[in-house]
Coordinates of C-alpha atoms in Angstrom, one line a residue:
M413 CA 42.7 22.6 -36.4
S414 CA 43.5 19.8 -34.0
A415 CA 43.8 16.3 -35.1
A416 CA 41.1 15.4 -32.6
L417 CA 38.5 17.4 -34.8
R418 CA 40.0 16.2 -38.0
A419 CA 38.2 12.9 -39.6
D420 CA 38.7 11.4 -43.1
P421 CA 36.7 14.0 -45.6
L422 CA 36.9 11.3 -48.7
A423 CA 35.3 8.5 -46.5
D424 CA 32.7 10.8 -44.6
D425 CA 31.7 12.4 -47.8
T426 CA 31.2 9.1 -49.4
I427 CA 28.9 7.9 -46.5
A428 CA 27.2 11.4 -46.5
A429 CA 26.6 10.9 -50.4
I430 CA 25.2 7.4 -49.8
L431 CA 22.8 8.3 -47.0
A432 CA 21.5 11.7 -48.8
G433 CA 21.0 9.9 -52.1
Y434 CA 18.8 6.8 -50.9
G435 CA 15.2 7.0 -50.9
G436 CA 14.3 5.0 -47.8
S437 CA 15.7 5.2 -44.4
Q438 CA 19.3 5.7 -43.7
W439 CA 19.4 2.0 -42.1
E440 CA 18.3 0.7 -45.3
A441 CA 20.9 2.4 -47.3
I442 CA 23.7 1.2 -44.9
A443 CA 22.5 -2.2 -45.2
L444 CA 22.5 -2.2 -49.2
V445 CA 26.0 -0.6 -48.8
N446 CA 27.1 -3.5 -46.8
R447 CA 25.8 -5.9 -49.0
L448 CA 28.0 -4.2 -52.2
L449 CA 31.2 -4.3 -49.7
A450 CA 30.7 -7.9 -49.5
Q451 CA 31.6 -7.9 -53.4
W452 CA 35.0 -6.6 -52.4
Q453 CA 36.8 -9.9 -51.9
S454 CA 40.4 -9.2 -53.3
N455 CA 42.5 -6.2 -54.3
A456 CA 41.7 -7.1 -57.9
D457 CA 37.8 -6.5 -57.0
V458 CA 38.2 -2.9 -56.0
Q459 CA 40.2 -2.0 -59.2
G460 CA 37.7 -0.7 -61.8
W461 CA 34.8 -2.2 -59.6
Q462 CA 31.3 -1.2 -60.8
A463 CA 28.2 -1.3 -59.1
P464 CA 25.6 -4.3 -60.1
D465 CA 22.3 -3.4 -62.3
G466 CA 19.5 -1.8 -59.8
T467 CA 21.8 0.1 -57.4
P468 CA 20.8 3.4 -56.7
A469 CA 22.8 5.8 -58.8
P470 CA 23.9 8.1 -56.0
I471 CA 25.3 5.2 -54.0
A472 CA 27.1 3.6 -57.1
A473 CA 28.5 7.1 -58.0
A474 CA 29.7 7.8 -54.4
L475 CA 31.2 4.2 -54.0
Q476 CA 32.9 4.2 -57.5
A477 CA 34.2 7.7 -56.7
Y478 CA 35.7 6.5 -53.5
L479 CA 37.5 3.5 -54.8
A480 CA 38.8 5.5 -57.8
A481 CA 40.4 8.0 -55.0
A482 CA 41.5 5.6 -52.4
A483 CA 42.1 2.1 -54.1
T484 CA 45.8 2.5 -54.7
L485 CA 49.1 2.4 -52.7
P486 CA 50.9 5.8 -52.2
A487 CA 53.6 6.6 -54.5
W488 CA 56.1 6.2 -51.5
A489 CA 55.2 2.8 -50.8
D490 CA 58.6 0.4 -51.0
A491 CA 57.7 -3.1 -52.7
A492 CA 60.8 -4.4 -50.7
R493 CA 60.2 -3.3 -47.5
I494 CA 56.4 -4.5 -47.6
E495 CA 57.7 -7.9 -48.7
R496 CA 60.0 -8.1 -45.7
A497 CA 57.5 -7.0 -43.1
E498 CA 55.2 -9.9 -44.6
E499 CA 58.1 -12.2 -44.0
L500 CA 58.8 -10.7 -40.5
F501 CA 55.1 -11.3 -39.7
F502 CA 54.9 -14.8 -41.0
D503 CA 58.4 -15.8 -39.2
M504 CA 56.9 -14.5 -35.7
S505 CA 53.7 -16.4 -36.5
M506 CA 51.8 -17.4 -33.2
L507 CA 54.0 -15.1 -31.4
S508 CA 52.3 -12.1 -33.3
C509 CA 48.8 -13.1 -31.8
S510 CA 50.3 -13.2 -28.5
L511 CA 51.5 -9.5 -28.8
L512 CA 48.1 -8.6 -30.3
F513 CA 46.0 -9.8 -27.4
C514 CA 48.4 -8.9 -24.7
A515 CA 49.8 -5.6 -25.9
S516 CA 48.1 -4.0 -29.3
L517 CA 44.7 -4.5 -28.0
P518 CA 45.3 -3.2 -24.2
E519 CA 47.0 -0.4 -25.5
C520 CA 44.2 0.8 -27.6
Y521 CA 41.9 0.7 -24.4
V522 CA 44.2 2.5 -22.8
V523 CA 43.3 6.2 -24.2
P524 CA 39.7 7.2 -22.6
D525 CA 38.1 8.7 -25.7
L526 CA 39.2 5.8 -27.9
A527 CA 38.0 3.2 -25.4
G528 CA 34.7 5.2 -25.4
V529 CA 34.2 5.0 -29.1
L530 CA 34.8 1.2 -29.0
H531 CA 32.3 0.9 -26.1
V532 CA 29.6 2.7 -28.1
A533 CA 30.2 1.2 -31.5
G534 CA 30.1 -2.4 -29.9
Q535 CA 29.3 -2.9 -26.0
L536 CA 32.6 -4.8 -26.2
E537 CA 32.2 -5.7 -22.5
A538 CA 29.8 -8.0 -23.5
H539 CA 31.0 -8.9 -27.0
C540 CA 34.8 -8.7 -26.7
D541 CA 35.4 -11.4 -29.3
Y542 CA 33.7 -9.2 -31.8
R543 CA 36.5 -6.6 -31.6
V544 CA 39.2 -9.2 -31.5
R545 CA 37.9 -11.0 -34.3
S546 CA 37.1 -7.9 -36.3
T547 CA 40.7 -7.0 -35.8
A548 CA 42.4 -10.1 -36.9
A549 CA 39.9 -9.8 -39.9
M550 CA 41.8 -6.9 -41.1
I551 CA 45.4 -7.9 -40.0
F552 CA 45.8 -11.2 -41.4
P553 CA 44.6 -10.1 -45.3
V554 CA 47.0 -7.4 -44.7
M555 CA 50.3 -9.0 -43.5
M556 CA 49.8 -12.2 -45.5
K557 CA 52.1 -12.5 -48.4
G558 CA 50.9 -10.2 -51.5
G559 CA 48.2 -8.9 -49.0
L560 CA 48.9 -5.2 -50.1
A561 CA 50.7 -5.5 -53.4
S562 CA 49.3 -8.6 -55.1
P563 CA 45.7 -8.5 -57.0
Q564 CA 45.0 -11.8 -55.4
G565 CA 45.5 -10.4 -52.0
G566 CA 43.0 -8.8 -49.9
G567 CA 44.5 -6.5 -47.7
I568 CA 43.6 -3.2 -49.7
A569 CA 39.9 -4.2 -50.0
Q570 CA 39.6 -5.1 -46.5
I571 CA 41.3 -1.8 -45.4
L572 CA 39.0 -0.1 -47.8
K573 CA 35.9 -1.5 -46.0
V574 CA 37.0 -0.8 -42.5
R575 CA 37.6 3.0 -43.6
L576 CA 34.1 3.2 -44.6
I577 CA 33.0 1.6 -41.5
H578 CA 34.9 4.2 -39.4
A579 CA 32.9 6.8 -41.5
T580 CA 29.8 5.3 -40.8
I581 CA 30.2 5.1 -37.1
R582 CA 31.4 8.7 -37.5
H583 CA 27.9 9.8 -39.3
L584 CA 25.8 7.9 -36.8
I585 CA 27.2 9.2 -33.5
V586 CA 27.4 13.0 -34.9
R587 CA 24.4 12.3 -37.0
G588 CA 25.6 14.0 -40.0
N589 CA 29.0 14.5 -41.8
P590 CA 31.7 15.2 -39.6
A591 CA 32.8 18.1 -41.4
Q592 CA 29.7 20.0 -40.3
A593 CA 30.0 18.6 -36.5
A594 CA 33.2 19.9 -35.3
G595 CA 32.2 22.6 -32.8
A596 CA 28.6 20.9 -31.4
A597 CA 27.8 18.7 -28.6
V598 CA 25.3 16.0 -29.8
P599 CA 22.7 15.5 -27.1
A600 CA 21.5 11.8 -26.3
L601 CA 18.1 10.5 -27.4
D602 CA 15.7 8.7 -25.4
A603 CA 15.0 6.2 -28.1
P604 CA 14.8 2.3 -28.0
C605 CA 18.0 0.8 -29.4
R606 CA 16.9 -2.2 -31.7
H607 CA 20.3 -2.6 -33.2
L608 CA 24.1 -1.3 -33.1
Y609 CA 23.1 1.7 -35.7
D610 CA 20.4 2.5 -33.1
T611 CA 23.0 2.4 -30.3
L612 CA 25.3 4.7 -32.2
Y613 CA 22.7 7.0 -33.5
N614 CA 20.9 7.8 -29.9
H615 CA 24.0 7.8 -27.7
G616 CA 24.8 11.5 -27.9
W617 CA 28.7 12.9 -28.4
D618 CA 30.5 15.9 -26.6
V619 CA 32.6 16.9 -29.8
P620 CA 34.2 20.0 -28.1
A621 CA 35.5 17.6 -25.1
N622 CA 36.2 14.4 -26.8
G623 CA 36.8 15.2 -30.2
L624 CA 35.3 13.6 -33.4
P625 CA 34.8 9.6 -32.9
C626 CA 37.5 7.8 -34.9
N627 CA 39.4 11.2 -35.4
Q628 CA 42.6 11.4 -36.8
E629 CA 44.3 11.4 -33.7
E630 CA 42.9 8.2 -32.5
L631 CA 43.7 6.4 -35.9
A632 CA 47.3 7.5 -35.6
Y633 CA 47.4 6.3 -32.1
T634 CA 45.8 2.9 -33.3
L635 CA 48.1 2.4 -35.9
L636 CA 51.2 2.8 -33.4
T637 CA 49.6 -0.1 -31.5
F638 CA 49.9 -2.4 -34.4
H639 CA 53.5 -1.3 -35.4
Y640 CA 55.2 0.3 -32.7
I641 CA 53.7 -1.7 -29.8
F642 CA 54.2 -4.9 -31.7
L643 CA 58.0 -4.1 -32.3
R644 CA 58.4 -2.7 -28.7
G645 CA 56.6 -6.1 -27.4
L646 CA 59.4 -8.0 -29.1
R647 CA 62.2 -5.9 -27.6
R648 CA 60.6 -6.6 -24.2
L649 CA 60.6 -10.2 -24.7
G650 CA 64.3 -10.3 -25.7
L651 CA 63.2 -10.8 -29.4
G652 CA 64.2 -7.2 -31.0
L653 CA 64.4 -6.9 -34.6
A654 CA 67.5 -5.5 -36.5
P655 CA 66.5 -1.4 -37.1
Q656 CA 66.3 -2.2 -40.8
D657 CA 63.7 -4.6 -40.0
E658 CA 61.9 -2.6 -37.6
E659 CA 61.6 0.4 -40.1
A660 CA 60.3 -2.2 -42.9
Y661 CA 57.6 -3.2 -40.2
L662 CA 56.7 0.2 -39.6
H663 CA 56.8 1.0 -43.2
A664 CA 54.0 -1.9 -44.4
W665 CA 52.0 -0.4 -41.7
N666 CA 52.3 3.1 -42.7
V667 CA 51.0 2.1 -46.3
V668 CA 48.0 0.5 -44.2
G669 CA 47.3 3.7 -42.8
H670 CA 47.8 5.9 -45.6
V671 CA 45.2 3.6 -47.4
L672 CA 42.9 3.7 -44.1
G673 CA 42.8 7.7 -44.5
I674 CA 45.6 8.5 -41.8
E675 CA 47.1 11.6 -42.7
D676 CA 51.0 11.1 -44.1
G677 CA 52.0 14.1 -41.6
L678 CA 51.0 11.9 -38.6
L679 CA 52.9 8.7 -39.7
T680 CA 56.1 7.6 -37.8
H681 CA 59.0 6.1 -39.8
D682 CA 61.5 4.9 -37.0
M683 CA 61.0 3.3 -33.4
A684 CA 62.5 7.0 -31.9
Q685 CA 59.8 8.6 -33.7
A686 CA 57.0 6.1 -33.1
E687 CA 58.2 6.2 -29.2
A688 CA 57.8 9.7 -29.2
S689 CA 54.3 10.1 -31.0
F690 CA 52.9 7.3 -29.0
A691 CA 53.8 9.0 -25.8
A692 CA 52.4 12.1 -26.6
L693 CA 49.3 11.0 -27.9
Q694 CA 48.9 8.5 -25.1
A695 CA 49.7 11.6 -22.7
R696 CA 47.1 13.9 -24.4
G697 CA 44.6 11.1 -24.3
R698 CA 44.6 10.5 -20.8
Q699 CA 44.0 14.2 -20.2
S700 CA 40.5 14.0 -21.2
P701 CA 38.6 11.6 -19.2
F702 CA 35.5 9.9 -20.6
L703 CA 32.8 9.4 -18.1
P704 CA 32.0 6.6 -16.9
D705 CA 35.1 5.1 -17.7
P706 CA 34.6 2.3 -19.9
R707 CA 38.7 1.0 -19.8
P708 CA 38.4 -1.4 -17.0
A709 CA 35.4 -3.4 -18.1
L710 CA 37.0 -3.5 -21.8
G711 CA 40.4 -4.6 -20.1
A712 CA 38.7 -7.4 -17.7
A713 CA 36.8 -8.6 -20.9
L714 CA 39.7 -8.8 -23.1
M715 CA 41.6 -10.8 -20.1
R716 CA 38.6 -13.1 -19.5
A717 CA 38.3 -13.8 -23.2
M718 CA 42.2 -14.9 -23.1
Q719 CA 41.5 -16.7 -19.9
D720 CA 38.9 -19.0 -21.2
Q721 CA 40.9 -20.5 -24.0
I722 CA 43.7 -21.7 -21.0
P723 CA 42.7 -25.0 -19.5
L724 CA 45.2 -25.2 -16.7
R725 CA 43.8 -23.2 -13.7
L726 CA 47.5 -22.3 -12.6
L727 CA 48.1 -20.7 -15.8
K728 CA 45.0 -18.8 -16.4
P729 CA 46.4 -15.6 -14.8
F730 CA 49.3 -15.7 -17.6
P731 CA 47.2 -13.2 -19.8
V732 CA 47.0 -10.6 -17.2
L733 CA 50.6 -11.2 -16.2
L734 CA 52.1 -11.0 -19.5
T735 CA 50.0 -8.0 -20.4
R736 CA 51.5 -6.0 -17.3
Y737 CA 55.1 -7.3 -18.6
L738 CA 54.5 -5.9 -22.1
C739 CA 52.4 -2.7 -21.4
G740 CA 53.8 -1.3 -18.2
D741 CA 52.6 -0.2 -15.1
A742 CA 50.5 3.0 -16.3
A743 CA 48.6 0.7 -18.7
R744 CA 48.1 -1.8 -15.7
I745 CA 46.5 1.0 -13.5
D746 CA 44.3 2.5 -16.5
L747 CA 42.7 -0.9 -17.0
A748 CA 42.5 -2.2 -13.7
L749 CA 44.9 -5.0 -14.1
D750 CA 46.4 -4.5 -10.6
Q751 CA 44.0 -7.3 -9.2
R752 CA 45.7 -9.9 -7.2
V753 CA 47.0 -13.0 -8.7
N754 CA 47.9 -16.1 -6.7
L755 CA 51.3 -16.5 -5.6
L756 CA 52.2 -19.5 -7.2
S757 CA 51.2 -18.2 -10.6
R758 CA 53.1 -15.1 -10.1
A759 CA 56.2 -16.9 -9.1
L760 CA 55.8 -19.2 -12.0
F761 CA 55.4 -16.5 -14.6
G762 CA 58.3 -14.3 -13.3
A763 CA 60.6 -16.8 -12.6
G764 CA 60.0 -18.2 -16.0
M765 CA 60.5 -15.1 -17.8
G766 CA 63.3 -14.0 -16.1
L767 CA 65.3 -17.6 -16.4
A768 CA 64.1 -17.9 -20.0
R769 CA 65.8 -14.5 -21.1
A770 CA 68.9 -15.2 -18.8
I771 CA 69.2 -18.6 -20.8
D772 CA 68.2 -17.2 -24.1
S773 CA 71.3 -14.5 -24.0
V774 CA 73.7 -17.0 -23.1
V775 CA 72.6 -20.1 -25.8
R776 CA 72.1 -17.7 -28.3
L777 CA 75.8 -17.1 -28.7
A778 CA 76.1 -20.5 -30.1
L779 CA 72.3 -21.2 -31.3
P780 CA 71.0 -17.8 -32.7
G781 CA 67.5 -19.2 -33.3
F782 CA 67.2 -20.5 -29.7
S783 CA 64.7 -18.7 -27.6
I784 CA 62.5 -20.1 -24.7
C785 CA 60.6 -16.7 -24.5
R786 CA 59.7 -17.1 -28.1
M787 CA 58.6 -20.6 -27.5
M788 CA 56.1 -19.7 -24.3
T789 CA 55.1 -16.9 -26.3
R790 CA 54.3 -18.9 -29.2
I791 CA 52.5 -21.5 -27.0
V792 CA 50.2 -18.8 -25.3
G793 CA 49.6 -17.5 -29.1
Y794 CA 48.8 -21.0 -30.3
Q795 CA 45.8 -21.1 -27.7
F796 CA 44.4 -17.9 -29.0
T797 CA 45.2 -18.2 -32.6
V798 CA 43.8 -21.8 -33.3
K799 CA 41.2 -22.2 -30.3
F800 CA 39.7 -18.6 -30.5
L801 CA 40.5 -16.8 -34.0
M802 CA 40.1 -19.9 -36.2
N803 CA 37.4 -21.5 -34.1
Q804 CA 35.8 -23.5 -37.0
T805 CA 32.3 -22.7 -35.4
R806 CA 32.8 -19.2 -35.7
P807 CA 35.4 -18.3 -38.5
L808 CA 36.4 -15.0 -39.2
K809 CA 34.0 -12.9 -41.5
L810 CA 36.2 -12.9 -44.4
P811 CA 35.3 -14.0 -48.2
P812 CA 35.8 -17.9 -48.6
A813 CA 39.0 -17.7 -50.8
L814 CA 40.5 -15.1 -48.2
L815 CA 39.5 -17.1 -45.1
N816 CA 41.2 -20.2 -46.8
Q817 CA 44.5 -18.1 -47.3
V818 CA 44.3 -17.5 -43.3
G819 CA 43.7 -20.9 -42.7
H820 CA 46.6 -22.2 -44.9
T821 CA 48.9 -19.7 -43.4
V822 CA 48.1 -20.5 -39.5
R823 CA 48.6 -24.4 -40.5
A824 CA 52.1 -23.4 -41.8
W825 CA 53.0 -21.8 -38.4
G826 CA 53.0 -25.2 -36.5
D827 CA 56.7 -25.4 -36.0
D828 CA 59.3 -22.6 -35.6
P829 CA 61.5 -22.5 -38.5
K830 CA 64.0 -20.7 -35.8
A831 CA 63.9 -23.4 -33.1
P832 CA 65.6 -26.9 -33.0
R833 CA 63.7 -30.0 -33.2
W834 CA 63.5 -30.9 -29.6
M835 CA 62.3 -27.4 -28.7
N836 CA 59.3 -27.8 -31.8
A837 CA 58.4 -31.1 -29.9
L838 CA 58.6 -29.8 -26.8
E839 CA 56.3 -26.8 -27.7
A840 CA 53.8 -29.2 -29.4
R841 CA 53.4 -31.1 -26.3
L842 CA 53.0 -28.2 -24.1
A843 CA 50.5 -26.5 -26.6
G844 CA 48.6 -29.6 -26.8
R845 CA 49.0 -30.2 -30.4
K846 CA 50.7 -32.8 -32.4
A847 CA 54.3 -32.6 -33.4
R848 CA 55.2 -32.6 -37.3
R849 CA 57.5 -34.8 -38.5
A850 CA 61.0 -33.3 -38.9
A851 CA 61.6 -32.5 -42.6
P852 CA 64.8 -34.2 -44.2
G853 CA 68.0 -32.2 -43.1
G854 CA 66.1 -30.3 -40.6
Q855 CA 67.9 -28.8 -37.6
P856 CA 68.6 -31.9 -35.5
C857 CA 69.6 -29.7 -32.2

C-alpha cells in the first residue's frame, strides 16, 4: 500500500477507542482528552501516567496503552548524537528561527496535499501565526538540552501530543478510523461550522485522489523540512556543518520522527539520502493538485507575518527575498513569491548576500568564527523570535515550566559565541537590542 494511504495505526486506534467509548458527543470526548493531555508537561509525566479519578474507563485505558507503547525512544537512538544536535541548535540560535520561517515552513507549503491539510486544519491564511507558534512549541522542547532524553525535558511529551492531534485530524476529516477509509471519498457536508472540529468534519476529503490526511508520506516530508531543509539552508548561506554534525542533526530528528509515528523505513540518515528522498516526495506531491490551490495564500500569509515584524520599509521585502534564496525558483513559483520587489531592496539584498559570502570566505581563513551571513540572518531571526514567537502578550502554548525553559534559552541567545565582540555589538545595534557587556577573557576582535 502506498505511503500516502498509510497513517499511524497506534494513534488512530487510540482516538477511535476514545471516541467509540465515550457516552457523550465526540466533541465532548475530544475536549476531555485535551484536558488530560495538558497533564503531560514533561517526559517524566508520560512515564507510567495514570488517568485521574472520574475519567471514563475507555478513555483512560486507551491513553495509558498509547503511552505504554509510544513514550520511549527507539533502541537505535544514540545519546551522544542527540546531545550534539542539541548543541548545534543552541549554537545556531536566532539563525534557527530564520531558517524555520524562510525555509522549513515555506517548503512545507509546496506540496499541494499537505498544504490542503494545513488549510483545512486551521484556515491558516487567516491564522498564520497559529501554525508558526504551534510548530515552535514543538521544536523548542525537542531541541533544547535534555528535551528528548531527560525526565525534566518536554520533547517526548510534546511529540506524543502532536501525534494524537494528527490522529484526531485524520479521524474527523475521514469521519472514522483511517484504517477503514483508504478507498473512499468522503463527501462534504452542508452544515454549520461553529468551531475547528466542525470545519474538519464537514469539509470532505477525496482519499483516492489526495491520500489520507497527515499520511506517512506527508509526515516523512514534513520531517525532512525540519532537518534536511535546515541543513541545506546552512549550506546555502555558506555555514554548512561538518558531515558528522549534519548526520547527528538528522539522527536527532529521526528519533523525533519515530516517536511521532513515522515508519523507520521512511527516515533518512545522511544528506545524500535526505536530498534524494526530499526531491522524490516533492516531485510526487506536485503531481497531485489540490483545488482550489491553497499554496499562494499560505505563502502570502507567512510572508506577511514576517514583514509585520520588520520596522524599516526598505527591509520589509527581505523575508520574500531570503525565502527565494533558500528555497529556489520552483518553490518561488509554487508559493507565488514572484511578485515584484522594489529595485533598491532587491539590490541591497543581492549585494549584501554576495558581498557577505565573499568576505566571509576570505576572513574565515584567519577567524573561523567570523561570518557576516550568520550575523545578518541572526538579526532577521531576532525579529521573528523575540518579537513574534516570544511575544509576552501571546506566549507559546506550553506548560509554565517548559515555557520558562524556552525563555531562558532564548535569552541566552543574545550574543553569538562564535563572533568577535565588535560584531556582537554591531548585531545588537542593527537588531535594536541592548548589547551585552563582554565577559572577561572574551574574544576582543
